CSV table of C-alpha atoms in Angstrom, one decimal:
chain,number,residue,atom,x,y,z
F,1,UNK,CA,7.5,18.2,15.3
F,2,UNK,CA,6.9,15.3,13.0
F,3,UNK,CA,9.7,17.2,10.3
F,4,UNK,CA,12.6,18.0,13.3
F,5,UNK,CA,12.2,14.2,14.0
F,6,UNK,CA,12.2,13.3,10.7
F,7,UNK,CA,15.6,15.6,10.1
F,8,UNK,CA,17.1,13.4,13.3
F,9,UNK,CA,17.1,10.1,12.1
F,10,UNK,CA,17.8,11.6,8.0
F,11,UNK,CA,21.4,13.0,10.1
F,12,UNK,CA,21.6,9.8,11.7
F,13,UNK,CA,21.9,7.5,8.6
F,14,UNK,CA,23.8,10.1,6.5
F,15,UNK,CA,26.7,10.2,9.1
F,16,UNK,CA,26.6,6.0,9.2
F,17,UNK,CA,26.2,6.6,5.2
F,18,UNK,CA,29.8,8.3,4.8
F,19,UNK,CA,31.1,5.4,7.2
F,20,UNK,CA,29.8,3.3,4.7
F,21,UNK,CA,30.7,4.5,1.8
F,22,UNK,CA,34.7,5.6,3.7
F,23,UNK,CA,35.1,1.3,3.8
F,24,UNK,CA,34.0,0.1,0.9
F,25,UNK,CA,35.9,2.9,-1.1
F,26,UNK,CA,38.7,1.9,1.0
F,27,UNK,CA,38.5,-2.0,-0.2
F,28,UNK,CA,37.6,-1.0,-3.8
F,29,UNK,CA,34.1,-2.0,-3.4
F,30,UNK,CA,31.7,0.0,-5.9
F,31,UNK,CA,28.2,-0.8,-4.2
F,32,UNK,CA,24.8,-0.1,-6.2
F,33,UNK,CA,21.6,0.7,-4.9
F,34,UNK,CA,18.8,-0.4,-6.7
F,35,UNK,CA,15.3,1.3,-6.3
F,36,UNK,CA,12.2,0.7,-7.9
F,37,UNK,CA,8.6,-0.1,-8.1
F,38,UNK,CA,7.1,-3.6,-6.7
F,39,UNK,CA,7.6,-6.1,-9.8
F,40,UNK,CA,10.0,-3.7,-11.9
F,41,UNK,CA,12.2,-6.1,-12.8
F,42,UNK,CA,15.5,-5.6,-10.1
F,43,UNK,CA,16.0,-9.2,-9.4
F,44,UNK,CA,15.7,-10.4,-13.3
F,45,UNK,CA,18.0,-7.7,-13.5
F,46,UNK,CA,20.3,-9.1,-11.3
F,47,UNK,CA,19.8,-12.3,-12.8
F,48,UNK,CA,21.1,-11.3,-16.0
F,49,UNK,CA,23.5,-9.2,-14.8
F,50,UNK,CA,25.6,-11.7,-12.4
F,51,UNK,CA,25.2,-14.3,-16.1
F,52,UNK,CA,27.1,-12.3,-17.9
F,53,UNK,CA,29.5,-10.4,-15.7
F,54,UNK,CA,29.7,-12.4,-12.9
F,55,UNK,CA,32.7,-15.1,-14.1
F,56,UNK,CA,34.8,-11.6,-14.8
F,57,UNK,CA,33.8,-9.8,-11.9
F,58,UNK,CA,33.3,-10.6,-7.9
F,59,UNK,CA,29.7,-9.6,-7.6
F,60,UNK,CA,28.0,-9.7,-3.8
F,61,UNK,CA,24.0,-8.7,-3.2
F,62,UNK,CA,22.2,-7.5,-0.4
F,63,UNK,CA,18.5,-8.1,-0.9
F,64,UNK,CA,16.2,-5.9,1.1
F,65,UNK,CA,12.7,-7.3,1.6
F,66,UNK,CA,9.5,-6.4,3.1
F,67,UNK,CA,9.2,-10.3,3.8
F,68,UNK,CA,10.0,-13.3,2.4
F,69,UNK,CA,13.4,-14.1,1.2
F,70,UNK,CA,12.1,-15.4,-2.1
F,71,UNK,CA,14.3,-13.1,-4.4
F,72,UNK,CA,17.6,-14.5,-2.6
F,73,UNK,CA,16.1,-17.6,-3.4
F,74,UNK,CA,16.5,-17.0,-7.2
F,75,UNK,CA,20.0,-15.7,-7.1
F,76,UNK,CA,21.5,-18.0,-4.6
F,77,UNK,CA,22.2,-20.7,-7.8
F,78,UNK,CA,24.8,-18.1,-8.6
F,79,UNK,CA,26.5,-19.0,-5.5
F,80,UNK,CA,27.9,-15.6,-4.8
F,81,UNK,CA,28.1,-14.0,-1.5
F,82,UNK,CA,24.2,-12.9,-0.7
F,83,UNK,CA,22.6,-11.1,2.4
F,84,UNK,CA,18.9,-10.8,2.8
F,85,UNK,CA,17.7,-7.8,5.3
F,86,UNK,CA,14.4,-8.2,5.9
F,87,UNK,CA,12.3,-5.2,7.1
F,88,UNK,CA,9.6,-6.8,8.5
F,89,UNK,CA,7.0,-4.1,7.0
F,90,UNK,CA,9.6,-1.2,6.5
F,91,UNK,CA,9.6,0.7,3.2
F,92,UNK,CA,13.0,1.0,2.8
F,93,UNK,CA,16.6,0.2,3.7
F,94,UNK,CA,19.1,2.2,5.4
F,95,UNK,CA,22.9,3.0,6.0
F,96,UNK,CA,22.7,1.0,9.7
F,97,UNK,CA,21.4,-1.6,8.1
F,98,UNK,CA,23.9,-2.0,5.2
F,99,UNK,CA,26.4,-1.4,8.4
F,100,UNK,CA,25.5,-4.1,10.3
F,101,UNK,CA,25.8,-6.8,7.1
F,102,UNK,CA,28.7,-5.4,5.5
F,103,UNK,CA,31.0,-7.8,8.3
F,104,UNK,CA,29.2,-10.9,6.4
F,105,UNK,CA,30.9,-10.3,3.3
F,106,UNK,CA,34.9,-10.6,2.9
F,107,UNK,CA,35.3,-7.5,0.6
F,108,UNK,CA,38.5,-7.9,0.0
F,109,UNK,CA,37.0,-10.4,-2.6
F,110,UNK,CA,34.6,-8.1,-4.0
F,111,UNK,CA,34.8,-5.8,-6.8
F,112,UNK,CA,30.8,-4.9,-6.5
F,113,UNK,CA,28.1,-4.9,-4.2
F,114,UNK,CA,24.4,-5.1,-5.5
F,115,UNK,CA,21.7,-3.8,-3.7
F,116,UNK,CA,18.4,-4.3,-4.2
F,117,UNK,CA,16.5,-2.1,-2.5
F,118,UNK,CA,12.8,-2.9,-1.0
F,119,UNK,CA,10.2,-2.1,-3.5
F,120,UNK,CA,9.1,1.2,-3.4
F,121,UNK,CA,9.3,4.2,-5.8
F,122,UNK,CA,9.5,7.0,-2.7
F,123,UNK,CA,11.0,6.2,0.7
F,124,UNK,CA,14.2,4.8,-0.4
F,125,UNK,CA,15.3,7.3,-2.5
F,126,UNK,CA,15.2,9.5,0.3
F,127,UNK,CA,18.0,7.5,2.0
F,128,UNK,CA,22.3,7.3,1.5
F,129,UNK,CA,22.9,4.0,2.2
F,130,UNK,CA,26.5,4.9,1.5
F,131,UNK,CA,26.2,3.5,-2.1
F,132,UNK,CA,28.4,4.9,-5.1
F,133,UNK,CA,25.3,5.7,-6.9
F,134,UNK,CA,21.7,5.0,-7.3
F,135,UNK,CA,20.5,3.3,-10.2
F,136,UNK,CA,16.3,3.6,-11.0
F,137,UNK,CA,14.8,1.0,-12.9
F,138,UNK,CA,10.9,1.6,-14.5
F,139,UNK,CA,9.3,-1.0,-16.2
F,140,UNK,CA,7.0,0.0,-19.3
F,141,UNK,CA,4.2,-1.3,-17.9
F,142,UNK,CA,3.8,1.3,-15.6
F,143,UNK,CA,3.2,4.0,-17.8
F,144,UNK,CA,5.8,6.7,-18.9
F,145,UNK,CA,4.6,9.6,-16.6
F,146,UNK,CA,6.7,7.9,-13.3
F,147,UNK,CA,9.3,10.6,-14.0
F,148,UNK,CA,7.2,13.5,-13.7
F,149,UNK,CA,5.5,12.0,-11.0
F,150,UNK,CA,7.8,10.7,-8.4
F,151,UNK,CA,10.7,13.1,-9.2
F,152,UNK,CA,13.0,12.7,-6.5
F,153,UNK,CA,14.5,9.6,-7.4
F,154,UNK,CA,14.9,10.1,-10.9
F,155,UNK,CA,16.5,13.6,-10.2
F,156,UNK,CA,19.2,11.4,-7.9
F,157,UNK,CA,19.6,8.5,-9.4
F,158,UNK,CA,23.3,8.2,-12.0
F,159,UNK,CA,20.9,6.2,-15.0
F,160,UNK,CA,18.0,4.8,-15.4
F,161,UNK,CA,17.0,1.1,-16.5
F,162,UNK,CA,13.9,1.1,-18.6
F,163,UNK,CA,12.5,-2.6,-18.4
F,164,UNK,CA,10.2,-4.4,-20.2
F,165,UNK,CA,10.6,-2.8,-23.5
F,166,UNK,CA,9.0,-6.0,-24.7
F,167,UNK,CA,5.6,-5.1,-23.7
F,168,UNK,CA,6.0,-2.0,-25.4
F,169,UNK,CA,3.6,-2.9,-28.0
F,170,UNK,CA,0.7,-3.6,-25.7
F,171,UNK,CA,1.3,-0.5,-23.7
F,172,UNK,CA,-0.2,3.0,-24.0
F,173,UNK,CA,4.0,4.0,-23.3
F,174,UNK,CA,4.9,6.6,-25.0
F,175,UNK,CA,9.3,6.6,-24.8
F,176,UNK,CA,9.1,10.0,-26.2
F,177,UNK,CA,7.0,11.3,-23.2
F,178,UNK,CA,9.4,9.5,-21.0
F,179,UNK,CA,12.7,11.1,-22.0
F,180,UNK,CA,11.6,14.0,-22.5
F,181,UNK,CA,10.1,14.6,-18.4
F,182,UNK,CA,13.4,12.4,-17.7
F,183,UNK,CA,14.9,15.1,-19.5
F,184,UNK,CA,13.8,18.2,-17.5
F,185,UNK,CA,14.5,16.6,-13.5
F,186,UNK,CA,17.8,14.8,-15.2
F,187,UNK,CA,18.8,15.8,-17.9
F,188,UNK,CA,21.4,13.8,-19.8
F,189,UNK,CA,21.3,10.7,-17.7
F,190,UNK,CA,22.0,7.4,-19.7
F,191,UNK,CA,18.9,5.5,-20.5
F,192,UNK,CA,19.1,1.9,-21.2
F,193,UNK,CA,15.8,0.7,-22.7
F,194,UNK,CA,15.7,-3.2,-21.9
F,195,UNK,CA,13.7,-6.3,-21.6
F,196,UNK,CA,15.5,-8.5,-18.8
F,197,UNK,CA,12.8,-11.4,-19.4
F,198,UNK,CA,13.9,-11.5,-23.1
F,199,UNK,CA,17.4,-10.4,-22.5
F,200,UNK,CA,16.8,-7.5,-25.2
F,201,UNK,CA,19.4,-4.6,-25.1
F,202,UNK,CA,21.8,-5.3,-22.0
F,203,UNK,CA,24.9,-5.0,-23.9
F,204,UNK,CA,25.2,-1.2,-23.5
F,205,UNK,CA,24.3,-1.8,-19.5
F,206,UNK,CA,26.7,-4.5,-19.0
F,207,UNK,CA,29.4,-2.0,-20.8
F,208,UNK,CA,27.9,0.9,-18.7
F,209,UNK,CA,28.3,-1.0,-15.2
F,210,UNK,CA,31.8,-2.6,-16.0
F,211,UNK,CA,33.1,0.7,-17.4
F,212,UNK,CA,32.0,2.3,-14.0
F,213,UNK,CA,34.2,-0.2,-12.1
F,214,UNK,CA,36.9,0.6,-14.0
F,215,UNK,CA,36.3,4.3,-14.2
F,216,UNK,CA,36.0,4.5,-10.2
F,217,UNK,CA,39.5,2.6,-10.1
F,218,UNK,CA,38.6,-0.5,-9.7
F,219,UNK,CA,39.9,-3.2,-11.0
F,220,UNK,CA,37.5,-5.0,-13.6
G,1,UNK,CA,13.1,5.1,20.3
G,2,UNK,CA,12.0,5.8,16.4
G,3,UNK,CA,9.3,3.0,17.2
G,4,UNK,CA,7.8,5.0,19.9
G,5,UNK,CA,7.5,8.2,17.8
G,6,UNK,CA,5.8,6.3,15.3
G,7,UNK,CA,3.5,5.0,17.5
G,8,UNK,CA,2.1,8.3,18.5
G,9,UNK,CA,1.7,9.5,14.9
G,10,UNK,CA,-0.2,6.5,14.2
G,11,UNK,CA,-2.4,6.6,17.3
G,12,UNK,CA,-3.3,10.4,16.4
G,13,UNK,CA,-4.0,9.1,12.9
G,14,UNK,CA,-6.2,6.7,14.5
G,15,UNK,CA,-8.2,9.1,16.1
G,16,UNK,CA,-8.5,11.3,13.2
G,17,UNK,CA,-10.0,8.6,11.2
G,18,UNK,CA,-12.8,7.8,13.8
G,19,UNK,CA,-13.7,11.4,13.3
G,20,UNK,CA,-13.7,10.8,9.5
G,21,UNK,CA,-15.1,7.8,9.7
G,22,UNK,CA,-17.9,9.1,11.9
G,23,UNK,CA,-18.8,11.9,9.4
G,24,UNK,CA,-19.4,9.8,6.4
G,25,UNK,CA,-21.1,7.6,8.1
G,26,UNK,CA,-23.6,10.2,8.9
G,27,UNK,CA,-23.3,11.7,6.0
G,28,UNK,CA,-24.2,7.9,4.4
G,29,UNK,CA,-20.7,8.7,2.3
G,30,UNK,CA,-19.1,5.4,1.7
G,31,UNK,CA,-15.2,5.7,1.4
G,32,UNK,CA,-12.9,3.4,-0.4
G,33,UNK,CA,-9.1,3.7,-0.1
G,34,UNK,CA,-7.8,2.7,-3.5
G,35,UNK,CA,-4.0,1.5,-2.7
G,36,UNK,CA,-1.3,0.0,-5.4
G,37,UNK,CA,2.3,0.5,-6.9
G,38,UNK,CA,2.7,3.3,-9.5
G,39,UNK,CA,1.3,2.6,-12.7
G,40,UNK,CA,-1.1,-0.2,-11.8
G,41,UNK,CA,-3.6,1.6,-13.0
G,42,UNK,CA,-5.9,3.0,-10.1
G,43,UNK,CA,-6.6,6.3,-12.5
G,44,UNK,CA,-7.9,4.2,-15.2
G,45,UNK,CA,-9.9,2.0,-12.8
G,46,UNK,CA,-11.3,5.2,-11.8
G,47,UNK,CA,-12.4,6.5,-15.2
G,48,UNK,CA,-13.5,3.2,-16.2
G,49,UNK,CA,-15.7,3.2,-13.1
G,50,UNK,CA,-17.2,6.5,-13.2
G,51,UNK,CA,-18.2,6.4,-16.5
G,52,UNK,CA,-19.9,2.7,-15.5
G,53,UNK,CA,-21.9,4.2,-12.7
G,54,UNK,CA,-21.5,7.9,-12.1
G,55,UNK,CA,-24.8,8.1,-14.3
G,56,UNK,CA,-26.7,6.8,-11.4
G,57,UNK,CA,-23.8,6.9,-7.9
G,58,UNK,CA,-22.9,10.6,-7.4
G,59,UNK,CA,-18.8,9.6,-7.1
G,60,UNK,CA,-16.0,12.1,-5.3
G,61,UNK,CA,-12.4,11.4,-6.2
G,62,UNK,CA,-9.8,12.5,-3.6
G,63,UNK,CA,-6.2,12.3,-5.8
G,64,UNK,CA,-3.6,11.6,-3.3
G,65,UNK,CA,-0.2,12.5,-5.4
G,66,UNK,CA,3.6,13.1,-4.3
G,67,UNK,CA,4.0,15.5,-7.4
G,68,UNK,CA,1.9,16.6,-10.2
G,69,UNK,CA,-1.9,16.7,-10.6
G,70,UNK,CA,-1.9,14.7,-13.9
G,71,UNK,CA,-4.1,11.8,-12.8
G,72,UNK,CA,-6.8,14.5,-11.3
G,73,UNK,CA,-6.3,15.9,-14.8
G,74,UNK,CA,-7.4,12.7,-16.5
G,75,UNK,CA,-10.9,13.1,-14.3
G,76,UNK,CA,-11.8,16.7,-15.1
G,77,UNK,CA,-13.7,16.0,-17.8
G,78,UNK,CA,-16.0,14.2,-15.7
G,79,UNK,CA,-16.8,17.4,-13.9
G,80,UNK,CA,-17.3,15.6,-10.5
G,81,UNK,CA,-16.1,16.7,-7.0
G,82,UNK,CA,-12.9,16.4,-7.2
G,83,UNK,CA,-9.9,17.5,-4.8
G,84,UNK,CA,-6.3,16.8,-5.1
G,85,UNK,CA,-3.5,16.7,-2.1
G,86,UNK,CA,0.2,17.0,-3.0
G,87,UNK,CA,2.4,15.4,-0.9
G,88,UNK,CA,5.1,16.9,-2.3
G,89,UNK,CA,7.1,13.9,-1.6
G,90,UNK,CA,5.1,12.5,1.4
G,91,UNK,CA,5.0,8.4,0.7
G,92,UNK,CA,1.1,8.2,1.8
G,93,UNK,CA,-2.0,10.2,2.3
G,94,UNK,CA,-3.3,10.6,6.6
G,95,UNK,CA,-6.4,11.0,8.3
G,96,UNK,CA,-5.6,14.7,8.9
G,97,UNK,CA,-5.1,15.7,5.3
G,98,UNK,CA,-8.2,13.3,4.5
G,99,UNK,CA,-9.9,15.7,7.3
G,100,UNK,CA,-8.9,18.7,5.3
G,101,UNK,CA,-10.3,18.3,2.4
G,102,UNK,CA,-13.7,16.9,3.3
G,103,UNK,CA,-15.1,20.5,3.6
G,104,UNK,CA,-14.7,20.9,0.0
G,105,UNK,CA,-17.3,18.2,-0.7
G,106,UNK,CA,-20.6,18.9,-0.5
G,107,UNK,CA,-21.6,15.4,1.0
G,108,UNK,CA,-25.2,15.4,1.1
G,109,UNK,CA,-24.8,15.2,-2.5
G,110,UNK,CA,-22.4,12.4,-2.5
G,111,UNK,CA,-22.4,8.2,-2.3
G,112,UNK,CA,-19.0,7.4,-3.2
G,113,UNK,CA,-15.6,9.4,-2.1
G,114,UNK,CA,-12.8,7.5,-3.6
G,115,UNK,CA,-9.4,8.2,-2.5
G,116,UNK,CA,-6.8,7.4,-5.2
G,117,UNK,CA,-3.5,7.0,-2.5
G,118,UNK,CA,-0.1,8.0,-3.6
G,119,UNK,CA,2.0,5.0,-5.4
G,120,UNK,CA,2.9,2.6,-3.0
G,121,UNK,CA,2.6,-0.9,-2.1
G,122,UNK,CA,3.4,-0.2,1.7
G,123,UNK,CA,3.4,3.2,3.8
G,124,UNK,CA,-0.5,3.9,2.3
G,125,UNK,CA,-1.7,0.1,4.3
G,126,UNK,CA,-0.2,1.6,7.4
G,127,UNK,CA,-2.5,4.7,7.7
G,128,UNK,CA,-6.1,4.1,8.5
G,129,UNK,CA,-8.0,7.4,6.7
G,130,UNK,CA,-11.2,7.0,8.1
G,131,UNK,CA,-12.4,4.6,5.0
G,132,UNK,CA,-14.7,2.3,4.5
G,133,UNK,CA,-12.5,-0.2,3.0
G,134,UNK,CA,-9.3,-0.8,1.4
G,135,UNK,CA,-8.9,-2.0,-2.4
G,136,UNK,CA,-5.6,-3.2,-3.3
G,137,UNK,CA,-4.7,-2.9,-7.1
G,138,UNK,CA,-2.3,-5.0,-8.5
G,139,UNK,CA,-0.9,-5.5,-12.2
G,140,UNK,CA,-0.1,-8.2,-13.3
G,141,UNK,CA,3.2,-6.9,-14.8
G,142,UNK,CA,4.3,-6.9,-11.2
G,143,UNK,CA,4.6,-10.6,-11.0
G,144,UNK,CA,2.8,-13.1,-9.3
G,145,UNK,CA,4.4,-12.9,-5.5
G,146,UNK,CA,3.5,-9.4,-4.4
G,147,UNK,CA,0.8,-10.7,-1.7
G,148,UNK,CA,3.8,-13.0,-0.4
G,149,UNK,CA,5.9,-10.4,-0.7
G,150,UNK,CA,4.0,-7.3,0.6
G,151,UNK,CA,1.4,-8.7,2.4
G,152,UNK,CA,0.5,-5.9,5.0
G,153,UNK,CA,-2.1,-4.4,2.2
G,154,UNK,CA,-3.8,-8.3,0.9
G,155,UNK,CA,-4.4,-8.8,4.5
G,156,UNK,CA,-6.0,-5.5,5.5
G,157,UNK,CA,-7.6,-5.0,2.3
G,158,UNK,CA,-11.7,-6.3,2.0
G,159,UNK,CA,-10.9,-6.8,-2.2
G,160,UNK,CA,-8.4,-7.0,-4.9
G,161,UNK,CA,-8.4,-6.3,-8.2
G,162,UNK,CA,-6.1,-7.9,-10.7
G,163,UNK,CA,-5.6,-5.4,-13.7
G,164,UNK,CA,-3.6,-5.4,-17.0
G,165,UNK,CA,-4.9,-9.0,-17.9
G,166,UNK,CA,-4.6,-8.8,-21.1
G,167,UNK,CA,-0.8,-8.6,-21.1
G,168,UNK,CA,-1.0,-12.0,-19.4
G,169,UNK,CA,0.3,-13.9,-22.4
G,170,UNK,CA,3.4,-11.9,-22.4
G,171,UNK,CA,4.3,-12.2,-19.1
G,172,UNK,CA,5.4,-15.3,-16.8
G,173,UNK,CA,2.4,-14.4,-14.3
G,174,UNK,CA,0.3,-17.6,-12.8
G,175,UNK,CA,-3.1,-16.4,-11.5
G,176,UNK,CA,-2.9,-19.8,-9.4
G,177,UNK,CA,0.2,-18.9,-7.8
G,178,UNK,CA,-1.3,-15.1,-7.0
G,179,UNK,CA,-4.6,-17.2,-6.2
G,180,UNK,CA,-2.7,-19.5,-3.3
G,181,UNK,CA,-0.5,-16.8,-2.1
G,182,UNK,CA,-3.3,-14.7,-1.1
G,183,UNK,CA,-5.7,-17.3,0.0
G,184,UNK,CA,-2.8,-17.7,2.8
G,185,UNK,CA,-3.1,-14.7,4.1
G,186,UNK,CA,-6.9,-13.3,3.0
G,187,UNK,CA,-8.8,-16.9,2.6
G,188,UNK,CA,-11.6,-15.6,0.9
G,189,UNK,CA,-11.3,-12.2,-0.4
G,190,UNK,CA,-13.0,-11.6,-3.4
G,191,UNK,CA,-10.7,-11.0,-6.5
G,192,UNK,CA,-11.1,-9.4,-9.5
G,193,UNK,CA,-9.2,-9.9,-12.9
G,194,UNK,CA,-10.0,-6.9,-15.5
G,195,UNK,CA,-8.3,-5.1,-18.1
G,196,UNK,CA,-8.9,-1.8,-17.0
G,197,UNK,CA,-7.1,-0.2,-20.6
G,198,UNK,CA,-9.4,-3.3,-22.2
G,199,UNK,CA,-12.3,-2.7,-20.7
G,200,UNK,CA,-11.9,-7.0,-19.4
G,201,UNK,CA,-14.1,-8.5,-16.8
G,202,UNK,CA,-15.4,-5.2,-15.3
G,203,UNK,CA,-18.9,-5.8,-14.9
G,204,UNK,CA,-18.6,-7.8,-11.5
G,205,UNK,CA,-16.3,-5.0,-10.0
G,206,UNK,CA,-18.9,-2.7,-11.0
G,207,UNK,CA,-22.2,-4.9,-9.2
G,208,UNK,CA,-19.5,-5.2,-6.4
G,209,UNK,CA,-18.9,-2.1,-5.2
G,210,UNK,CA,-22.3,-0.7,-6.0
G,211,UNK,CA,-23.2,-3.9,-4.0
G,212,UNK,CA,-21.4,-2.1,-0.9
G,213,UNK,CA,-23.2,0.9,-1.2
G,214,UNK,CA,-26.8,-0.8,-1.0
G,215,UNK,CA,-25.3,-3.4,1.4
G,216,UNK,CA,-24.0,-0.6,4.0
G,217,UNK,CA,-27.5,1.1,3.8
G,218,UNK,CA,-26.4,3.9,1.5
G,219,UNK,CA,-28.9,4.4,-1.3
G,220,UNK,CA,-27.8,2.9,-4.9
């Protein structure tokens, strides 16, 4: 009973999901969706992320939130075109929601969409939000066995962003133990081992993200 | 429509967990729902406790896990009661499955069950299993605002403990921001900062929650 329900609303947002994802491919819009633990890192991410590309590149976020709007907060110096979708207690976002937002930007002006997906290693990874790709991010911190054992969005996700690679030395985090279960639900995904705090190792994710604009024939 | 459907899972969860409830109680079992994000450390809370008190407090683990029985692994060598549910990608553990397993203690020879939930911040503060209490874990490495930010768990939960204090110097973390943020919504929960890897500021967690087992007439 619980599953056919379940299936229902999954149908649902997968049919708004390819209405979505029909628009934005449609204005050249390459949209992101971000999913990771509480505290991974996603908005420092963002941070460094609209820093370095965002004078080259029209970059818009949605921020999804269980409450608050305290991550929008720290991007809105930026002054780029931000959302905030707040769930009120929900564990993740979904394609109706990114539908009813998307009228707030003008995305004629925007080459990508951000977004950064309440915090939660599970739920959202079980919902198309119509994005181009997901994109996982792990901090070291919480240990390298997250592969193994929450599987489903590393086996969907197009890379993954391994942050805080300087706490590393005061970490039990083994990088070997993390490839290699990343390895066996995905294998050959990029990996981009990073601190966004200390702005270690972003060049090959700033290359990696522009080159996906360009590759998806979009104009970078 | 989908908030209706909810409801009745919930309300049958609800009754469920009376049931639960009910049992230890008789039983003199005291229960404590053990919620956090992935890798904050729960399992090494758990080892670190048992091998603290399980000299003298006959403990039962419950490993609530969406893949994998590796943290149910790390407590073999214990050679306490110990049961593991799969969710197999569920994002929280229920009364029912909590129902279903409590057969397979022997709970006349028991004073603490300890349910280590599945990964999660949210879905696991929704779902009453018939506990005692909640104990939210949080790492430090998770940033300051995850009571602001997720608040549904701080304000259900009866304690917190702060773990990974010792990578507090490498981290932008301000105990009197976590401090003020919580006292907002839980004025006067008790708090506790440890190093579970460490082995930091333990010993009040441990007078604590054997404190709860004399305090709720269970035998210490």
């Amino acid at each position: 009973m619980e599953i056919t329900i379940m299936k229902n609303i999954l149908d649902r947002n997968n049919n708004k999901a390819d209405e979505v994802r029909e628009l934005l491919s449609k204005k050249n819009v390459l949209m992101v969706n971000i999913i990771s633990s509480p505290g991974a890192g996603k908005t420092t991410l963002l941070e460094r992320t609209i820093e370095k590309i965002g004078s080259d590149i029209r970059v818009g976020v949605i921020e999804g939130d269980v409450a608050t709007d305290r991550d929008a907060q720290r991007l809105k110096r930026f002054n780029i075109p931000l959302v905030v979708i707040n769930t009120e207690g929900g564990c993740h976002l979904d394609s109706h929601s990114i539908s009813k937002v998307l009228p707030l930007f003008d995305l004629d002006r925007l080459d990508i969409l951000f977004v950064e997906n309440v915090g939660n290693l599970i739920c959202p990874s079980q919902f198309d939000l119509g994005e181009a790709f997901k994109l996982a991010v792990v901090s070291t911190a919480e240990g390298d066995d997250k592969p193994a054992k929450y599987p489903m969005l590393f086996r969907d996700a197009e890379a993954v962003l391994l942050n805080k690679t300087d706490l590393l030395p005061y970490t039990s985090f083994r990088i070997d133990n993390f490839r290699s279960d990343l390895g066996k639900i995905n294998a050959g995904i990029p990996v981009f081992e990073v601190s966004c705090t200390q702005g270690y190792g972003l060049d090959s994710w700033y290359r990696w993200i522009t080159g996906q604009l360009s590759s998806s024939g979009r104009s970078a």
